[in-house]
PDB file of C-alpha atoms in Angstrom:
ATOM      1  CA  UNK A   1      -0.492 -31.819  24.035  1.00 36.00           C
ATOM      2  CA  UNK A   2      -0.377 -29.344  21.343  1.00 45.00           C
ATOM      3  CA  UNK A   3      -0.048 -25.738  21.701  1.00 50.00           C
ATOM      4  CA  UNK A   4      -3.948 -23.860  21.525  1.00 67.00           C
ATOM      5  CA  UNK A   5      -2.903 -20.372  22.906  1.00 83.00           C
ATOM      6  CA  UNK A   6      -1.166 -17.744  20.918  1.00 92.00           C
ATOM      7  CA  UNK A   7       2.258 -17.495  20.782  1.00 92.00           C
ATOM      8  CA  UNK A   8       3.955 -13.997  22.152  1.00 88.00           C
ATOM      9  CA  UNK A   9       3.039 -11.265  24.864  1.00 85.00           C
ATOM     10  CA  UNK A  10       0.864  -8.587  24.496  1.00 85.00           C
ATOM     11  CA  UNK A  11       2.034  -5.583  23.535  1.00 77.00           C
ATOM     12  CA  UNK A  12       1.795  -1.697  24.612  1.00 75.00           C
ATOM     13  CA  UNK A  13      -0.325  -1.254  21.345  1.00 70.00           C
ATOM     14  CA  UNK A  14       0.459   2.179  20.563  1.00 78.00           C
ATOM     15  CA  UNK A  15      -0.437   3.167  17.169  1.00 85.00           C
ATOM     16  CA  UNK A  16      -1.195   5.959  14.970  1.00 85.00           C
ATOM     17  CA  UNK A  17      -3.025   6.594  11.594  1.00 90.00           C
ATOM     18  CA  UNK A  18      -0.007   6.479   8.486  1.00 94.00           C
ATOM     19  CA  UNK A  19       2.147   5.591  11.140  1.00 96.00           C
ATOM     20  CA  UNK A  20       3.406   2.514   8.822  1.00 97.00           C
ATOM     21  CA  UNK A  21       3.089   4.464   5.327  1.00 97.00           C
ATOM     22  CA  UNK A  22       7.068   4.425   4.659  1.00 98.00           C
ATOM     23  CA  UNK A  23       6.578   0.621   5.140  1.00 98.00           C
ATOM     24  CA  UNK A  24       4.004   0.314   3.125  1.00 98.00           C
ATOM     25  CA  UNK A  25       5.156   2.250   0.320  1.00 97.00           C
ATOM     26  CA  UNK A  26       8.626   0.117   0.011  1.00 98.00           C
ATOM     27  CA  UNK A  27       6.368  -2.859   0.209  1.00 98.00           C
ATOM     28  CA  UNK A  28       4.063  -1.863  -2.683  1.00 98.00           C
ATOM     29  CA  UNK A  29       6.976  -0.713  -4.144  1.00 98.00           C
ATOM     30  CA  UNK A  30      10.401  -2.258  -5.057  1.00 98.00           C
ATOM     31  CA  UNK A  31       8.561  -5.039  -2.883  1.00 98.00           C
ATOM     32  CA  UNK A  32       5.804  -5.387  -4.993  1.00 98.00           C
ATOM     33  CA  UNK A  33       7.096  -8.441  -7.755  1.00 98.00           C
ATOM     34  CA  UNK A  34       6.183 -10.588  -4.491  1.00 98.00           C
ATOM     35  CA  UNK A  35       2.717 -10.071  -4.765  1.00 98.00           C
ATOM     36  CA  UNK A  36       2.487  -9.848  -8.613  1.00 98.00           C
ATOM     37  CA  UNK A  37       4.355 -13.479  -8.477  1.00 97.00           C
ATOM     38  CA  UNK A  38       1.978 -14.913  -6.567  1.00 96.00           C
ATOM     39  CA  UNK A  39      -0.116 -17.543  -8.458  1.00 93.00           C
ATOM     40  CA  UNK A  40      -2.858 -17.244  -6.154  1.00 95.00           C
ATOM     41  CA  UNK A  41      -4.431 -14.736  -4.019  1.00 98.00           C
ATOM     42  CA  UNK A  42      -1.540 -13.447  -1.726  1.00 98.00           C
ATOM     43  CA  UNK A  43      -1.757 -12.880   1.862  1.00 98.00           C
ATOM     44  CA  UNK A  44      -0.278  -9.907   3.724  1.00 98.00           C
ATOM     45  CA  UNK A  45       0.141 -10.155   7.402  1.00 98.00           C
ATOM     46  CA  UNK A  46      -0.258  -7.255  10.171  1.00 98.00           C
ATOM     47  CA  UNK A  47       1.168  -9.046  13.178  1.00 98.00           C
ATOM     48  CA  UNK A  48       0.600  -7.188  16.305  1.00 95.00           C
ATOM     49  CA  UNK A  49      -1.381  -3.981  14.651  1.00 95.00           C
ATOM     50  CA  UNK A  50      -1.966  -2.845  18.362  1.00 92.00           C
ATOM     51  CA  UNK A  51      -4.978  -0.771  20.092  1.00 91.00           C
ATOM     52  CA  UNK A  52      -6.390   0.487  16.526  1.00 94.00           C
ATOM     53  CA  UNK A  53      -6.910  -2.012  13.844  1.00 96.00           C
ATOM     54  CA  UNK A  54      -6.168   1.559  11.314  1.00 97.00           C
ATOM     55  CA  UNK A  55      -2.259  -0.178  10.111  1.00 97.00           C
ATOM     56  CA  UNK A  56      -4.155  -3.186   8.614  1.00 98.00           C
ATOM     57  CA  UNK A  57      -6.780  -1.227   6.810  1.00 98.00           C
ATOM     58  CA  UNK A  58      -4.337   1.001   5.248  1.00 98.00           C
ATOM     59  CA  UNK A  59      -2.195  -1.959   4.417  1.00 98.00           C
ATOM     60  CA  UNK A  60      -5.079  -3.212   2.429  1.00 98.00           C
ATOM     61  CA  UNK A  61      -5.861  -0.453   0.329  1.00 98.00           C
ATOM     62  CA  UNK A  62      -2.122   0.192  -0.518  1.00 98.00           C
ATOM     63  CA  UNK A  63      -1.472  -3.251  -1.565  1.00 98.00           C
ATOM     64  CA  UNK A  64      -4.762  -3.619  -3.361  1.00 98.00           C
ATOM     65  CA  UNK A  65      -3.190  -1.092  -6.128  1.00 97.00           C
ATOM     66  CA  UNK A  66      -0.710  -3.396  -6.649  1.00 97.00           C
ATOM     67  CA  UNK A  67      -2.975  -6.767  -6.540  1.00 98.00           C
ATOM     68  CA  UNK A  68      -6.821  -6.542  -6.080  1.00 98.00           C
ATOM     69  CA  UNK A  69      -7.149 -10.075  -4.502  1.00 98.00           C
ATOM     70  CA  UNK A  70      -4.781  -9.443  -1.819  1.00 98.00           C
ATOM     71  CA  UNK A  71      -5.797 -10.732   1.436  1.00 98.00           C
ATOM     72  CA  UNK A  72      -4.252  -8.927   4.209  1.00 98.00           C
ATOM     73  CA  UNK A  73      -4.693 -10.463   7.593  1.00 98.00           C
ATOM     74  CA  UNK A  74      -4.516  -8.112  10.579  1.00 98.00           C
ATOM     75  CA  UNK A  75      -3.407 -10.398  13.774  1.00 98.00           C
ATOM     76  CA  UNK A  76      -3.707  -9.724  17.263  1.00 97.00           C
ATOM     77  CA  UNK A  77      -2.624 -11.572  20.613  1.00 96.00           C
ATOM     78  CA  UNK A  78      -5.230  -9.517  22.504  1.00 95.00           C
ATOM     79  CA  UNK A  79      -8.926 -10.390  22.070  1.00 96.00           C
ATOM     80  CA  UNK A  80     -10.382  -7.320  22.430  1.00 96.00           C
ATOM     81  CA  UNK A  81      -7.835  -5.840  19.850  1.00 96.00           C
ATOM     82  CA  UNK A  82      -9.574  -8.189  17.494  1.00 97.00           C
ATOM     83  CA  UNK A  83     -13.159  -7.450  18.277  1.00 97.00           C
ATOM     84  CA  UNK A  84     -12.462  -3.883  17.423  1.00 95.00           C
ATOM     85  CA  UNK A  85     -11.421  -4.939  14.043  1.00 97.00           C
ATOM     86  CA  UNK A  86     -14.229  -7.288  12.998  1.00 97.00           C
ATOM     87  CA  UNK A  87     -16.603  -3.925  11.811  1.00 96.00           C
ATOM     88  CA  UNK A  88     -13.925  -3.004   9.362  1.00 97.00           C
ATOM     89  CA  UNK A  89     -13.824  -6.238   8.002  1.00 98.00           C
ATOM     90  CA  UNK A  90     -14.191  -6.516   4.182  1.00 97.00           C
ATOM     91  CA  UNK A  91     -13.321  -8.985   1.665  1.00 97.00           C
ATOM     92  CA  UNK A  92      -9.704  -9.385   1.436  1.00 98.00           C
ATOM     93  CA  UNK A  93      -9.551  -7.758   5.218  1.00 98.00           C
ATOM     94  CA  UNK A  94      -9.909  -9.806   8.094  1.00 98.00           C
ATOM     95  CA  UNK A  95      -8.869 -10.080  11.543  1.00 98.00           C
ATOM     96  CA  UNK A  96      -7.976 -13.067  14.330  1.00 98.00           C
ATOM     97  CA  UNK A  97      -6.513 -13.586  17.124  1.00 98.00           C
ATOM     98  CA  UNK A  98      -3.467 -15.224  16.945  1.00 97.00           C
ATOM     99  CA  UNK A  99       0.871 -14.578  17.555  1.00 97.00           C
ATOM    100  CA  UNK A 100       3.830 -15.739  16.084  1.00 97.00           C
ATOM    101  CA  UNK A 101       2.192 -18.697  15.226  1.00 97.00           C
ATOM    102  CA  UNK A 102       0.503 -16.843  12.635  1.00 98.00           C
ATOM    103  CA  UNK A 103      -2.883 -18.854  12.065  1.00 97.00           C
ATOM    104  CA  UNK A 104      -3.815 -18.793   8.322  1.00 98.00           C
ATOM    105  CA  UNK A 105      -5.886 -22.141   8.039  1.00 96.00           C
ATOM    106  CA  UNK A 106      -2.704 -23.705   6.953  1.00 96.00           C
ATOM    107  CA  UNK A 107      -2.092 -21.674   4.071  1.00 98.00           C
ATOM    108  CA  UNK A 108       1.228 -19.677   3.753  1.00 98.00           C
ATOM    109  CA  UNK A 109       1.901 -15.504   3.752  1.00 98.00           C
ATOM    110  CA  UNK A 110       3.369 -13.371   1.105  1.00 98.00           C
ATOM    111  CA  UNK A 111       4.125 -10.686   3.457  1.00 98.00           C
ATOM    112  CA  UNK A 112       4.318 -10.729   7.419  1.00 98.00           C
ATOM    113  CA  UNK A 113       4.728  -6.974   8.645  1.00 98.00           C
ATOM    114  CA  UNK A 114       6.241  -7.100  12.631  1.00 97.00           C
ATOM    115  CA  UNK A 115       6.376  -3.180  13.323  1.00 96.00           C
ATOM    116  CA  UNK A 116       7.172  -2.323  16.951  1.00 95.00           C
ATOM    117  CA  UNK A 117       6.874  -6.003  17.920  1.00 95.00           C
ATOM    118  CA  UNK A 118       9.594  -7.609  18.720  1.00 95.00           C
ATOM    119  CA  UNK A 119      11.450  -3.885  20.032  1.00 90.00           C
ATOM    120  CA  UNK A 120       9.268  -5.020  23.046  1.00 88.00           C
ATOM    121  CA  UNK A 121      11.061  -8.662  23.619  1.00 95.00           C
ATOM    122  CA  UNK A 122      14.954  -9.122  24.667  1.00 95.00           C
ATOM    123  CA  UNK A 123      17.281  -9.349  22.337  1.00 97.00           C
ATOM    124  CA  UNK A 124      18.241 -13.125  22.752  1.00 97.00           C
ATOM    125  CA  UNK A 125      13.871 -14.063  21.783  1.00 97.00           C
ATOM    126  CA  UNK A 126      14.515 -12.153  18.377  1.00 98.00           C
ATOM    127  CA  UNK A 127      16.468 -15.364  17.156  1.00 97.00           C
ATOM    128  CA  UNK A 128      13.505 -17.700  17.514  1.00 97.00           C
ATOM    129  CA  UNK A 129      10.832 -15.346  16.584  1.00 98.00           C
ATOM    130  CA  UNK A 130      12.533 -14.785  12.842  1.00 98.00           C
ATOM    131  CA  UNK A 131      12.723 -18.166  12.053  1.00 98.00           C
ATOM    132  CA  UNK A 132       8.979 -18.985  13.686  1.00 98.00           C
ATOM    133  CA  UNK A 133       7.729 -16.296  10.949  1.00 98.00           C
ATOM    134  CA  UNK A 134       9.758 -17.320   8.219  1.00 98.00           C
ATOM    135  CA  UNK A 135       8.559 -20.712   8.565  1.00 98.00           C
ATOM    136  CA  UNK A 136       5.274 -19.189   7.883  1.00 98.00           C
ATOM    137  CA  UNK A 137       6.500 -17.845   4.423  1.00 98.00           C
ATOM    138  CA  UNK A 138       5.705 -18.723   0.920  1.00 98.00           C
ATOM    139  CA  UNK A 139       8.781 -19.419  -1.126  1.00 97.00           C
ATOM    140  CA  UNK A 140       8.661 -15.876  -2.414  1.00 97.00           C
ATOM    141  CA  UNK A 141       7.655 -14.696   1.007  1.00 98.00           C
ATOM    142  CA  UNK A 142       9.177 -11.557   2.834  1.00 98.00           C
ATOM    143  CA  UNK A 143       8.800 -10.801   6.692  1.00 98.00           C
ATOM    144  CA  UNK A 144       9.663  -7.537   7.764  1.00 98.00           C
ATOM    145  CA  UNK A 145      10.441  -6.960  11.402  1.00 98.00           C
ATOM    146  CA  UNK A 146      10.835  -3.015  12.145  1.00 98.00           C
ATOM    147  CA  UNK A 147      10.132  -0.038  13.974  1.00 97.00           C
ATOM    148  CA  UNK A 148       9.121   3.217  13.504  1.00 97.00           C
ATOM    149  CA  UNK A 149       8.542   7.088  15.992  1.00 96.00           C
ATOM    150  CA  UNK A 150       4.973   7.568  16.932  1.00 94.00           C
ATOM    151  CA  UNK A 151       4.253   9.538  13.716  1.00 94.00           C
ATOM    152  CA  UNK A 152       5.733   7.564  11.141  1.00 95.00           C
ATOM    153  CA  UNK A 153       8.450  10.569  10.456  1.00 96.00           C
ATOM    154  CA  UNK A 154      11.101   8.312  11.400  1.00 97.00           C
ATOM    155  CA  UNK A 155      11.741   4.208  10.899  1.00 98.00           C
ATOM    156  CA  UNK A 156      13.851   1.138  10.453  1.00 98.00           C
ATOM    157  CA  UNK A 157      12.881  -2.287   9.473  1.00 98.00           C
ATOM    158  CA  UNK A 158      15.012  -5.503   8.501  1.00 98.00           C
ATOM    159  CA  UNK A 159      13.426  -7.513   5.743  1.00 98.00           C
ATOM    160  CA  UNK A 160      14.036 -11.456   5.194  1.00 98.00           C
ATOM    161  CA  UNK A 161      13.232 -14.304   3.518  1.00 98.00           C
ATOM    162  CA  UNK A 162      13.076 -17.971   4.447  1.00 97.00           C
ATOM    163  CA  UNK A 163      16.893 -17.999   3.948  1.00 97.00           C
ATOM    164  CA  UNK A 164      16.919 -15.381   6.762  1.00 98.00           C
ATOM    165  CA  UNK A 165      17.960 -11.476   6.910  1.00 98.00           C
ATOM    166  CA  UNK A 166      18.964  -9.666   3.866  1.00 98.00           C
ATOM    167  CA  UNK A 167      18.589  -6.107   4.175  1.00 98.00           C
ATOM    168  CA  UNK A 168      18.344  -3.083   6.787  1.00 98.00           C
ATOM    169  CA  UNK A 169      15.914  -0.116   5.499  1.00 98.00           C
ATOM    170  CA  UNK A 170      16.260   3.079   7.085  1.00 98.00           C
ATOM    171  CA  UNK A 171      13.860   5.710   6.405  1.00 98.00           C
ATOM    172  CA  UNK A 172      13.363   9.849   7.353  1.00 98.00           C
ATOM    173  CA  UNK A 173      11.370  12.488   7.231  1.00 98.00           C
ATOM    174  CA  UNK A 174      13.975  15.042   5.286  1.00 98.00           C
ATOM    175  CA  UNK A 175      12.245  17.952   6.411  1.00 95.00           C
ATOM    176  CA  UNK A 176      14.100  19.826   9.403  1.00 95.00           C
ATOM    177  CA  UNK A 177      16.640  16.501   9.559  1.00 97.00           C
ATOM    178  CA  UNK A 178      19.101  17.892  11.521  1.00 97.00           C
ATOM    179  CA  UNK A 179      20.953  14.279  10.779  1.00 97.00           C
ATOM    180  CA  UNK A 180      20.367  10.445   9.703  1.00 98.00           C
ATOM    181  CA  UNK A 181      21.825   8.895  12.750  1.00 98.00           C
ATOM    182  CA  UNK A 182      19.099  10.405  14.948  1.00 98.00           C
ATOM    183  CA  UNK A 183      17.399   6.879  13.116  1.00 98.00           C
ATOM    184  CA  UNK A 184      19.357   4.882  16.006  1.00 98.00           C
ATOM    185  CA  UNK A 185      16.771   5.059  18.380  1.00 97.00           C
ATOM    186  CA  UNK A 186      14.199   3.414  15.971  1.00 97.00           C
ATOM    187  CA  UNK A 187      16.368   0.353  14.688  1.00 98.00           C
ATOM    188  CA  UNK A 188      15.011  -2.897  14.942  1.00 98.00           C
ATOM    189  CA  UNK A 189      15.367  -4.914  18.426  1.00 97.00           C
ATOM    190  CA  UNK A 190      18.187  -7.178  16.852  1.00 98.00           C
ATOM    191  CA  UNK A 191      20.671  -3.745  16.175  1.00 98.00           C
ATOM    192  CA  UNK A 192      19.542  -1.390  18.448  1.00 98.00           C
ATOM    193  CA  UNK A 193      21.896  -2.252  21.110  1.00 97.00           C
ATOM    194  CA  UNK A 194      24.764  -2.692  18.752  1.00 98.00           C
ATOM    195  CA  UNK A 195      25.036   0.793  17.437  1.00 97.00           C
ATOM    196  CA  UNK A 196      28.292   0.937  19.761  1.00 98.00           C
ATOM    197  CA  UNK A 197      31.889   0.997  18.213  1.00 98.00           C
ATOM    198  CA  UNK A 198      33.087  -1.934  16.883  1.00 98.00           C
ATOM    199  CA  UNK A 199      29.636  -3.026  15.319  1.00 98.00           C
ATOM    200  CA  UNK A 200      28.874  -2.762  11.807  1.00 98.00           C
ATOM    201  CA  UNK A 201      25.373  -1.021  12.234  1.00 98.00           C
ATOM    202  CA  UNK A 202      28.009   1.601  14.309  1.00 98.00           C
ATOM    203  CA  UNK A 203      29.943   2.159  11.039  1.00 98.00           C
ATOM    204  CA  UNK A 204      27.021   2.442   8.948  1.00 98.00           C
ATOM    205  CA  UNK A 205      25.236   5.281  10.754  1.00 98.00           C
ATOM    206  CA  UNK A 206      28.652   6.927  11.702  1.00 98.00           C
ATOM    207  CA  UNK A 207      29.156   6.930   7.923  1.00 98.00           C
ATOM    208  CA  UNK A 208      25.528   8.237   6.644  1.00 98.00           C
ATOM    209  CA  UNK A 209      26.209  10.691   9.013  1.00 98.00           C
ATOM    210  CA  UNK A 210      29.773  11.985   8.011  1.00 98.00           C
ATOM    211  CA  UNK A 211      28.387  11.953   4.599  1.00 98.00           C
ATOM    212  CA  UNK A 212      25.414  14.030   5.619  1.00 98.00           C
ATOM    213  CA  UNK A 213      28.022  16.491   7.207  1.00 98.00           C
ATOM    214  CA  UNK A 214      30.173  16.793   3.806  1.00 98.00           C
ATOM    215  CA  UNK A 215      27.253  17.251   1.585  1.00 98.00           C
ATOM    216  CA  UNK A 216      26.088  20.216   3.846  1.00 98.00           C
ATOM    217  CA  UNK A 217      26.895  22.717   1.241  1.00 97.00           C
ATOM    218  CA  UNK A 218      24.018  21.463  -1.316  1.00 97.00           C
ATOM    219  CA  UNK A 219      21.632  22.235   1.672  1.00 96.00           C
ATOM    220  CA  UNK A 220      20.608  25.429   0.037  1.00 96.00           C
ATOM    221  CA  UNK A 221      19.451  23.156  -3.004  1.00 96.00           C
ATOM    222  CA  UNK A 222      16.975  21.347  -0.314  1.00 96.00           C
ATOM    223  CA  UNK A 223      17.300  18.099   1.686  1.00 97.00           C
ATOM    224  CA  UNK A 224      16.284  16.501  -1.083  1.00 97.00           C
ATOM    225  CA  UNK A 225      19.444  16.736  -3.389  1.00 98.00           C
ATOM    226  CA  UNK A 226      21.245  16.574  -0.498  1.00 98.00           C
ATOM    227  CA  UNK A 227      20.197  12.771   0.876  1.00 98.00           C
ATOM    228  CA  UNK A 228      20.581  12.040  -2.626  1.00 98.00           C
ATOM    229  CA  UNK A 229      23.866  13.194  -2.558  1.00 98.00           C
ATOM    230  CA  UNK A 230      24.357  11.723   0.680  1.00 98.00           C
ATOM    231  CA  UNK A 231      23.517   8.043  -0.907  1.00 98.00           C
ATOM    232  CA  UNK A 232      25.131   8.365  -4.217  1.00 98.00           C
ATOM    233  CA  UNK A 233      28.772   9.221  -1.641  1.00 98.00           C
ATOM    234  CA  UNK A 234      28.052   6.526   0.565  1.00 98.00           C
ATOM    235  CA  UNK A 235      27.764   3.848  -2.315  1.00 98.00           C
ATOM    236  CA  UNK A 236      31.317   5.520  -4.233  1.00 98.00           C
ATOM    237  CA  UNK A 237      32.685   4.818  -0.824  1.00 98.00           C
ATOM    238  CA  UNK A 238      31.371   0.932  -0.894  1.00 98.00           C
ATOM    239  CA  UNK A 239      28.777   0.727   0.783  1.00 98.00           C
ATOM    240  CA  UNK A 240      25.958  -1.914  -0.576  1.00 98.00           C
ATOM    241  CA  UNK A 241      23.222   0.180  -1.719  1.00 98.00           C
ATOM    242  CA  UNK A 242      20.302  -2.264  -2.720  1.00 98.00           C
ATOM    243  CA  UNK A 243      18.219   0.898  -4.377  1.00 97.00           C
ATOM    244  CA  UNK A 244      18.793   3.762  -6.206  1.00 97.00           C
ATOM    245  CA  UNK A 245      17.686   7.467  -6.567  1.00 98.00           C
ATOM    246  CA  UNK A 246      13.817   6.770  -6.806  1.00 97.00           C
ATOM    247  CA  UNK A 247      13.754   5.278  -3.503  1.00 98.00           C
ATOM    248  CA  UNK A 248      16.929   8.149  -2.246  1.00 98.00           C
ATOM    249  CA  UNK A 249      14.140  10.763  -3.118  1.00 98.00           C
ATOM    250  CA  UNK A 250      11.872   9.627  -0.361  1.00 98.00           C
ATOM    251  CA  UNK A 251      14.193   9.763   2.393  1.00 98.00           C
ATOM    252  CA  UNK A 252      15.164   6.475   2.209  1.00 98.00           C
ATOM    253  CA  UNK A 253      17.946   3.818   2.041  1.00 98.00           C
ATOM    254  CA  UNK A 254      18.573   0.107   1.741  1.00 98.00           C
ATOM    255  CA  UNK A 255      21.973  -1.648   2.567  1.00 98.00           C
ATOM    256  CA  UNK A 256      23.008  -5.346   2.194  1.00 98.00           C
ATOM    257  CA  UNK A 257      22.477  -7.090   5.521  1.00 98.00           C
ATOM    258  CA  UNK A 258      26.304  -8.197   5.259  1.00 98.00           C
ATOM    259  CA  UNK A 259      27.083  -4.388   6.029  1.00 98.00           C
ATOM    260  CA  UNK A 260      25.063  -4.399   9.328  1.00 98.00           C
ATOM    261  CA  UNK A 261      24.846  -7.585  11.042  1.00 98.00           C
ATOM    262  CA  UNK A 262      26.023  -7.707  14.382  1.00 97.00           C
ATOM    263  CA  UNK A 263      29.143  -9.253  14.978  1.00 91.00           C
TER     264      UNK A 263
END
């Protein structure tokens, strides 16, 4: 008999206005040839928005700059989650209950956003829920699978595709950063319990941080020219830096998958 019910557990829900903006603006940023590509109407996907349906309604209005007809999709495992949704609902926002399936009337999503989803699972489920999402991908497709402090100030998500995991974002609030590798306790559920030595994600934040540590003297200049400074030593040293300084500015960095994959 086929499956009716919705795939996954509820979650704790928490949530918090702008709590996903450093997502967001990656997505509708270097992110954003996905939607433009798309020859129809793309959909975006809010899997697991939680209590508040408030991630999913900013979602939509950040990725309508980039494409009007966007059609973002908030999805929820817990009815009532959904019910509160339906009164925001406008066209290209809707809501529906639904898990890792991910229910679109068998049509296929340009973006799936996971944030502080699958941190609540075991390690060993992360495996199966990936490639469940990715099978819900267009060809151009991107799911992103992170997590983020109850603000927003701090966050880490790993983006793939349908051929499966190809980068590790890290993002901070530079403000009062005392340093990057306070970011371990907000990685993803498939790193989080590999920052120990020996692992690559280890090496990586052991090296942001070093870096940090050397560039202290352009502190007086302002956290700012020092992340930047931080990023352009880590990549002289080899590290795969997918961006550059535009994204640097914002407190943020991308690496190569390769770099950070447990072993």
């Amino acid at each position: 008999m086929a499956r009716t019910s919705p795939i996954g557990t509820v979650t704790r829900g928490t949530t918090n206005p702008n709590r996903l903006r450093r997502c967001d603006r990656w997505l509708a940023g270097p992110q954003a040839w996905r939607l433009r590509s798309a020859t129809a109407s793309p959909i975006a996907v809010d899997l697991g928005y939680g209590a508040s349906p408030v991630t999913a309604v900013e979602l939509h209005e950040r990725l309508s700059a980039v494409r009007p007809d966007v059609r973002v999709v908030g999805i929820e495992i817990e009815p009532s989650r959904v019910e509160l949704g339906r009164p925001l609902e406008v066209p290209g926002l809707s809501f529906r209950l639904g898990g890792f399936e991910v229910p679109l009337d068998g049509e296929s999503a340009t973006v799936v956003r996971a944030f502080n989803v699958l941190r609540q699972y075991s390690e060993e489920e992360v495996p199966d829920a990936w490639d469940r999402l990715c099978s819900r991908l267009t060809p151009d497709g991107l799911l992103v699978d992170g997590t983020c402090d109850e603000i927003g100030r701090l966050a880490s998500w790993v983006a793939l595709d349908r051929s499966g995991p190809l980068s590790l974002t890290c993002s901070w609030h530079l403000r009062g950063l005392a340093r990057p590798g306070v970011v371990a306790e907000r990685l993803p559920k498939a790193l989080i319990h590999r920052n120990v030595p020996g692992e690559r994600v280890h090496d990586w934040l052991s090296a942001v941080d070093a870096e940090w540590a050397r560039q202290a003297p352009l502190a007086s200049y302002g956290a700012r020219q020092r992340f930047v400074a931080v990023a352009r030593g880590l990549r002289e040293a080899g590290w795969p830096l997918l961006d550059g300084p535009a994204r640097w500015r914002l407190g943020e960095l991308t690496v190569a998958w390769s770099a950070v994959a447990p072993s």
